[in-house]
Amino acid sequence: MLNKLVWRKSDKQNRNLQERISDVTGELVPKHIAIIMDGNGRWAKKRAMPRVAGHHEGMKNVRKITRAANAIGVKALTLYAFSTENWKRPKFEVEFLMRLPEEFLASFSPELMELNIRIAMIGEMDSLPEHTQKAVKKAMDDTKNNTGMVLNFALNYGSRSEIVSTVQQLVKKAQDGEIAVEDITEDCISAHLMTKELPEPDLLIRTSGEARLSNFMLWQLAYTEFWFTDTLWPDFDEHSLLDAVNDYQKRSRRYGGLKGE
Ligand code: V07
């Protein structure tokens, strides 16, 4: 009886997607969302499937979440697709993963153009296989004039290594007399990181029950809201994204415009 009178969370979640999207866009939407897409291997294991089947399912889910983020007006979506640590995985698994960008881009490119989405990448491009580099470079080039959401892939990315190369770049500039030591400020460092073109993430999501940063955007996440879920990445759907954004909006309302203080 009482059940029917109480607006439970599940009722809210079960509302139709369009309705939830228009509700969320009436308020402050995070400009930049970053996601650590964890749990693909576990998703496969639960189904007695090989790990790579989980990665493939995870890749399909990237499309779904890209469309949803675009629909709610997110300006940048950064997805952690491959860390510098991931090279330690079995060779066949690494080779499978390195084919995913090509497959993703071959099938999704026409829609990326229609949606006016620009592809970007952070991470060490040079040590990726030639075929992967070629596909990613072509996609970045094909979409370079798109002015809508930036879909930024962290590929062969590690945050400490990003910071180390930034420091090396700046020390070199100082040695060459291009900048003074006093010019090396927080803003200056931000402007030399791989993310220099993007705003800092407003919301970080990590799926699959882990609550660590795993060397992801350490500098850029200094003021970011963190949102963790036990949901495995292939099961993380539009409603899950909206749950995260709803919570982000609740937290923003609580600050009452005092963000960053
Ligand atoms: C990868 C799927 C998502 C879950 C995490 C692991 C596996 C999309 C890409 C991608 C990367 C660059 C690009 C276009 C698409 C991707 C890797 C792994 C290595 F320009 N998903 N995905 N790349 N997974």
Short mmCIF file of C-alpha atoms and ligand atoms in Angstrom, two decimals:
data_model
loop_
_atom_site.label_atom_id
_atom_site.label_comp_id
_atom_site.label_asym_id
_atom_site.label_seq_id
_atom_site.Cartn_x
_atom_site.Cartn_y
_atom_site.Cartn_z
CA MET A 1 0.00 0.00 0.00
CA LEU A 2 2.53 2.53 1.22
CA ASN A 3 4.77 1.36 -1.60
CA LYS A 4 2.58 3.08 -4.15
CA LEU A 5 2.78 6.41 -2.36
CA VAL A 6 6.54 6.50 -2.14
CA TRP A 7 8.54 7.78 -5.10
CA ARG A 8 11.32 5.24 -5.02
CA LYS A 9 14.61 5.66 -6.81
CA SER A 10 13.76 2.74 -9.09
CA ASP A 11 10.62 4.52 -10.33
CA LYS A 12 12.73 7.49 -11.22
CA GLN A 13 15.23 5.30 -13.00
CA ASN A 14 12.51 3.51 -14.92
CA ARG A 15 11.08 6.70 -16.35
CA ASN A 16 11.44 7.00 -20.02
CA LEU A 17 14.85 8.03 -21.26
CA GLN A 18 13.71 11.10 -23.23
CA GLU A 19 11.97 12.43 -20.14
CA ARG A 20 15.08 11.92 -18.01
CA ILE A 21 17.25 13.63 -20.64
CA SER A 22 15.06 16.71 -20.78
CA ASP A 23 15.01 16.89 -16.95
CA VAL A 24 18.79 16.76 -16.74
CA THR A 25 19.29 19.48 -19.35
CA GLY A 26 17.20 21.94 -17.32
CA GLU A 27 20.15 22.21 -14.92
CA LEU A 28 23.92 22.51 -14.87
CA VAL A 29 25.26 19.69 -17.06
CA PRO A 30 28.92 18.67 -16.53
CA LYS A 31 30.93 20.16 -19.40
CA HIS A 32 33.53 17.41 -19.30
CA ILE A 33 32.92 13.83 -18.14
CA ALA A 34 35.81 11.37 -17.81
CA ILE A 35 35.19 7.63 -17.49
CA ILE A 36 37.37 4.70 -16.39
CA MET A 37 35.60 1.89 -18.27
CA ASP A 38 36.32 -1.05 -15.97
CA GLY A 39 34.77 -4.52 -15.72
CA ASN A 40 34.80 -5.80 -19.29
CA GLY A 41 36.77 -8.95 -18.43
CA ARG A 42 34.53 -9.65 -15.46
CA TRP A 43 31.42 -9.16 -17.62
CA ALA A 44 32.73 -11.87 -19.98
CA LYS A 45 33.79 -14.22 -17.19
CA LYS A 46 30.27 -14.13 -15.70
CA ARG A 47 29.02 -15.42 -19.04
CA ALA A 48 31.80 -17.99 -19.51
CA MET A 49 32.99 -15.96 -22.50
CA PRO A 50 36.61 -15.04 -23.32
CA ARG A 51 37.87 -11.70 -21.94
CA VAL A 52 38.09 -10.24 -25.42
CA ALA A 53 34.34 -10.73 -25.87
CA GLY A 54 33.92 -8.40 -22.90
CA HIS A 55 36.23 -5.82 -24.51
CA HIS A 56 34.19 -6.00 -27.71
CA GLU A 57 30.94 -5.52 -25.81
CA GLY A 58 32.60 -2.63 -23.98
CA MET A 59 33.49 -1.07 -27.31
CA LYS A 60 29.86 -1.26 -28.45
CA ASN A 61 28.87 0.44 -25.21
CA VAL A 62 31.19 3.35 -25.97
CA ARG A 63 28.84 4.29 -28.81
CA LYS A 64 25.77 4.14 -26.62
CA ILE A 65 27.34 6.37 -23.96
CA THR A 66 28.77 8.75 -26.56
CA ARG A 67 25.27 9.30 -27.98
CA ALA A 68 23.81 9.79 -24.51
CA ALA A 69 26.51 12.25 -23.41
CA ASN A 70 26.03 14.18 -26.64
CA ALA A 71 22.25 14.22 -26.14
CA ILE A 72 22.52 15.85 -22.72
CA GLY A 73 24.90 18.53 -23.98
CA VAL A 74 28.24 17.35 -22.59
CA LYS A 75 31.08 19.25 -24.32
CA ALA A 76 33.87 16.72 -23.78
CA LEU A 77 33.86 13.01 -22.98
CA THR A 78 37.21 11.42 -22.09
CA LEU A 79 37.32 7.61 -22.06
CA TYR A 80 40.21 5.62 -20.60
CA ALA A 81 40.54 2.93 -23.29
CA PHE A 82 44.13 1.69 -22.77
CA SER A 83 46.65 2.50 -20.04
CA THR A 84 50.42 2.25 -20.28
CA GLU A 85 50.04 -0.65 -17.79
CA ASN A 86 47.82 -2.59 -20.21
CA TRP A 87 50.85 -3.64 -22.31
CA LYS A 88 51.51 -6.27 -19.58
CA ARG A 89 48.43 -8.23 -20.64
CA PRO A 90 48.72 -11.38 -22.83
CA LYS A 91 49.91 -10.58 -26.35
CA PHE A 92 46.77 -11.80 -28.08
CA GLU A 93 44.61 -9.66 -25.78
CA VAL A 94 46.71 -6.55 -26.52
CA GLU A 95 46.48 -7.27 -30.25
CA PHE A 96 42.71 -7.62 -30.00
CA LEU A 97 42.42 -4.34 -28.07
CA MET A 98 44.55 -2.53 -30.65
CA ARG A 99 42.04 -3.51 -33.38
CA LEU A 100 39.12 -1.96 -31.51
CA PRO A 101 39.79 1.67 -32.49
CA GLU A 102 39.65 0.69 -36.19
CA GLU A 103 36.47 -1.29 -35.81
CA PHE A 104 34.84 1.42 -33.73
CA LEU A 105 35.78 4.18 -36.15
CA ALA A 106 34.89 2.24 -39.31
CA SER A 107 31.35 1.64 -38.13
CA PHE A 108 30.72 4.82 -36.12
CA SER A 109 32.35 7.50 -38.30
CA PRO A 110 29.29 8.45 -40.38
CA GLU A 111 27.32 9.00 -37.20
CA LEU A 112 30.17 10.97 -35.62
CA MET A 113 30.00 13.33 -38.60
CA GLU A 114 26.21 13.62 -38.36
CA LEU A 115 26.48 14.38 -34.65
CA ASN A 116 29.27 16.92 -35.32
CA ILE A 117 31.58 15.08 -32.86
CA ARG A 118 35.34 15.60 -32.95
CA ILE A 119 37.73 12.73 -32.13
CA ALA A 120 40.77 13.52 -29.99
CA MET A 121 43.38 11.44 -28.23
CA ILE A 122 45.66 11.73 -25.20
CA GLY A 123 48.52 9.29 -24.64
CA GLU A 124 51.65 8.19 -26.43
CA MET A 125 50.64 7.78 -30.09
CA ASP A 126 54.10 6.73 -31.35
CA SER A 127 54.27 3.35 -29.61
CA LEU A 128 50.85 2.18 -30.86
CA PRO A 129 50.82 -0.29 -33.77
CA GLU A 130 50.90 1.43 -37.19
CA HIS A 131 47.39 0.25 -38.11
CA THR A 132 45.94 1.71 -34.90
CA GLN A 133 47.78 5.02 -35.38
CA LYS A 134 46.55 5.24 -38.94
CA ALA A 135 42.90 4.75 -37.97
CA VAL A 136 43.00 7.20 -35.08
CA LYS A 137 44.92 9.87 -37.05
CA LYS A 138 42.45 9.59 -39.93
CA ALA A 139 39.49 9.96 -37.57
CA MET A 140 41.06 13.00 -35.90
CA ASP A 141 41.68 14.52 -39.30
CA ASP A 142 38.23 13.69 -40.72
CA THR A 143 36.51 15.23 -37.70
CA LYS A 144 38.88 18.16 -37.07
CA ASN A 145 36.33 20.76 -38.20
CA ASN A 146 33.48 19.33 -36.15
CA THR A 147 32.41 21.84 -33.53
CA GLY A 148 30.22 19.73 -31.24
CA MET A 149 31.26 17.35 -28.46
CA VAL A 150 34.90 16.23 -28.24
CA LEU A 151 35.21 12.45 -27.89
CA ASN A 152 38.65 12.13 -26.35
CA PHE A 153 40.24 8.69 -26.04
CA ALA A 154 43.00 8.07 -23.49
CA LEU A 155 45.01 5.48 -25.38
CA ASN A 156 48.42 4.33 -24.17
CA TYR A 157 47.97 7.02 -21.54
CA GLY A 158 49.58 7.35 -18.12
CA SER A 159 49.22 10.50 -16.05
CA ARG A 160 52.63 10.48 -14.32
CA SER A 161 54.37 9.99 -17.63
CA GLU A 162 52.31 12.90 -19.05
CA ILE A 163 53.47 15.07 -16.13
CA VAL A 164 57.10 13.97 -16.58
CA SER A 165 57.14 14.93 -20.28
CA THR A 166 55.47 18.25 -19.47
CA VAL A 167 58.15 19.01 -16.87
CA GLN A 168 60.87 18.06 -19.37
CA GLN A 169 59.33 20.34 -22.02
CA LEU A 170 59.16 23.26 -19.61
CA VAL A 171 62.69 22.80 -18.28
CA LYS A 172 63.94 22.74 -21.85
CA LYS A 173 62.07 25.97 -22.64
CA ALA A 174 63.58 27.57 -19.53
CA GLN A 175 67.11 26.40 -20.45
CA ASP A 176 66.64 27.79 -23.96
CA GLY A 177 65.56 31.10 -22.46
CA GLU A 178 62.06 30.90 -23.97
CA ILE A 179 60.43 31.19 -20.53
CA ALA A 180 61.55 32.29 -17.06
CA VAL A 181 61.39 29.86 -14.12
CA GLU A 182 58.78 32.17 -12.52
CA ASP A 183 56.56 31.65 -15.58
CA ILE A 184 56.08 28.00 -14.59
CA THR A 185 52.73 28.41 -12.84
CA GLU A 186 49.75 26.06 -12.44
CA ASP A 187 48.12 27.58 -15.52
CA CYS A 188 51.36 27.18 -17.45
CA ILE A 189 51.59 23.49 -16.54
CA SER A 190 47.91 22.93 -17.45
CA ALA A 191 48.58 24.59 -20.79
CA HIS A 192 51.37 22.10 -21.57
CA LEU A 193 49.56 18.87 -20.64
CA MET A 194 48.02 16.62 -23.32
CA THR A 195 44.62 17.92 -22.21
CA LYS A 196 45.52 21.56 -22.88
CA GLU A 197 42.60 21.96 -25.29
CA LEU A 198 39.98 20.63 -22.88
CA PRO A 199 38.41 22.04 -19.73
CA GLU A 200 39.17 20.03 -16.55
CA PRO A 201 36.70 17.17 -15.97
CA ASP A 202 33.69 18.10 -13.83
CA LEU A 203 32.72 14.48 -13.24
CA LEU A 204 34.78 11.28 -13.11
CA ILE A 205 32.97 7.95 -13.36
CA ARG A 206 34.60 4.59 -12.64
CA THR A 207 32.60 1.42 -13.23
CA SER A 208 32.97 -2.09 -11.80
CA GLY A 209 33.35 -1.36 -8.09
CA GLU A 210 36.97 -0.16 -8.05
CA ALA A 211 37.65 3.17 -6.39
CA ARG A 212 41.16 4.09 -7.54
CA LEU A 213 42.53 6.53 -10.11
CA SER A 214 44.99 4.06 -11.68
CA ASN A 215 47.26 6.81 -12.99
CA PHE A 216 44.42 8.61 -14.81
CA MET A 217 44.45 12.42 -15.18
CA LEU A 218 46.00 13.04 -11.74
CA TRP A 219 46.56 16.77 -12.31
CA GLN A 220 43.29 17.40 -14.13
CA LEU A 221 41.08 15.69 -11.51
CA ALA A 222 42.10 17.98 -8.61
CA TYR A 223 38.60 19.53 -8.26
CA THR A 224 36.51 16.87 -10.02
CA GLU A 225 33.48 15.13 -8.50
CA PHE A 226 33.99 11.35 -8.34
CA TRP A 227 31.18 8.86 -8.93
CA PHE A 228 31.70 5.12 -8.48
CA THR A 229 29.36 2.27 -9.40
CA ASP A 230 29.48 -1.54 -9.14
CA THR A 231 27.94 -1.78 -12.63
CA LEU A 232 30.33 -3.39 -15.13
CA TRP A 233 31.17 -1.20 -18.15
CA PRO A 234 29.23 -3.24 -20.76
CA ASP A 235 26.12 -2.95 -18.52
CA PHE A 236 26.59 0.80 -17.87
CA ASP A 237 23.75 2.24 -19.97
CA GLU A 238 22.11 5.63 -20.60
CA HIS A 239 20.20 5.38 -17.33
CA SER A 240 23.43 4.76 -15.43
CA LEU A 241 24.96 7.88 -17.01
CA LEU A 242 21.89 9.88 -16.06
CA ASP A 243 22.11 8.55 -12.48
CA ALA A 244 25.68 9.86 -12.31
CA VAL A 245 24.68 13.23 -13.77
CA ASN A 246 21.66 13.50 -11.44
CA ASP A 247 23.99 12.96 -8.46
CA TYR A 248 26.44 15.52 -9.85
CA GLN A 249 23.58 18.03 -10.10
CA LYS A 250 22.47 17.28 -6.53
CA ARG A 251 26.01 17.94 -5.30
CA SER A 252 26.24 21.17 -7.33
CA ARG A 253 22.97 22.40 -5.84
CA ARG A 254 24.40 21.77 -2.37
CA TYR A 255 27.42 24.01 -3.02
CA GLY A 256 24.99 26.73 -4.03
CA GLY A 257 27.39 28.16 -6.54
CA LEU A 258 30.44 27.92 -4.28
CA LYS A 259 32.19 25.39 -6.51
CA GLY A 260 35.95 25.38 -6.12
CA GLU A 261 35.89 27.04 -2.67
C1 V07 B 1 38.60 -0.18 -26.23
C2 V07 B 1 36.36 -0.84 -25.31
C3 V07 B 1 35.90 -0.03 -24.15
C4 V07 B 1 36.20 -0.64 -22.84
C5 V07 B 1 37.64 -0.58 -22.45
C6 V07 B 1 38.59 -1.56 -23.08
C7 V07 B 1 38.35 -1.98 -24.50
C8 V07 B 1 36.89 2.25 -28.11
C9 V07 B 1 38.19 2.50 -28.50
C10 V07 B 1 38.66 3.56 -29.37
C11 V07 B 1 39.90 4.14 -29.17
C12 V07 B 1 40.35 5.18 -30.00
C13 V07 B 1 39.54 5.64 -31.01
C14 V07 B 1 38.30 5.08 -31.21
C15 V07 B 1 37.86 4.04 -30.41
C16 V07 B 1 38.96 1.55 -27.81
C17 V07 B 1 40.77 0.39 -27.06
C18 V07 B 1 39.98 -0.39 -26.26
C19 V07 B 1 42.24 0.15 -27.09
F1 V07 B 1 39.95 6.65 -31.78
N1 V07 B 1 36.85 1.25 -27.25
N2 V07 B 1 38.11 0.80 -27.06
N3 V07 B 1 40.28 1.36 -27.83
N4 V07 B 1 37.80 -0.95 -25.40
#
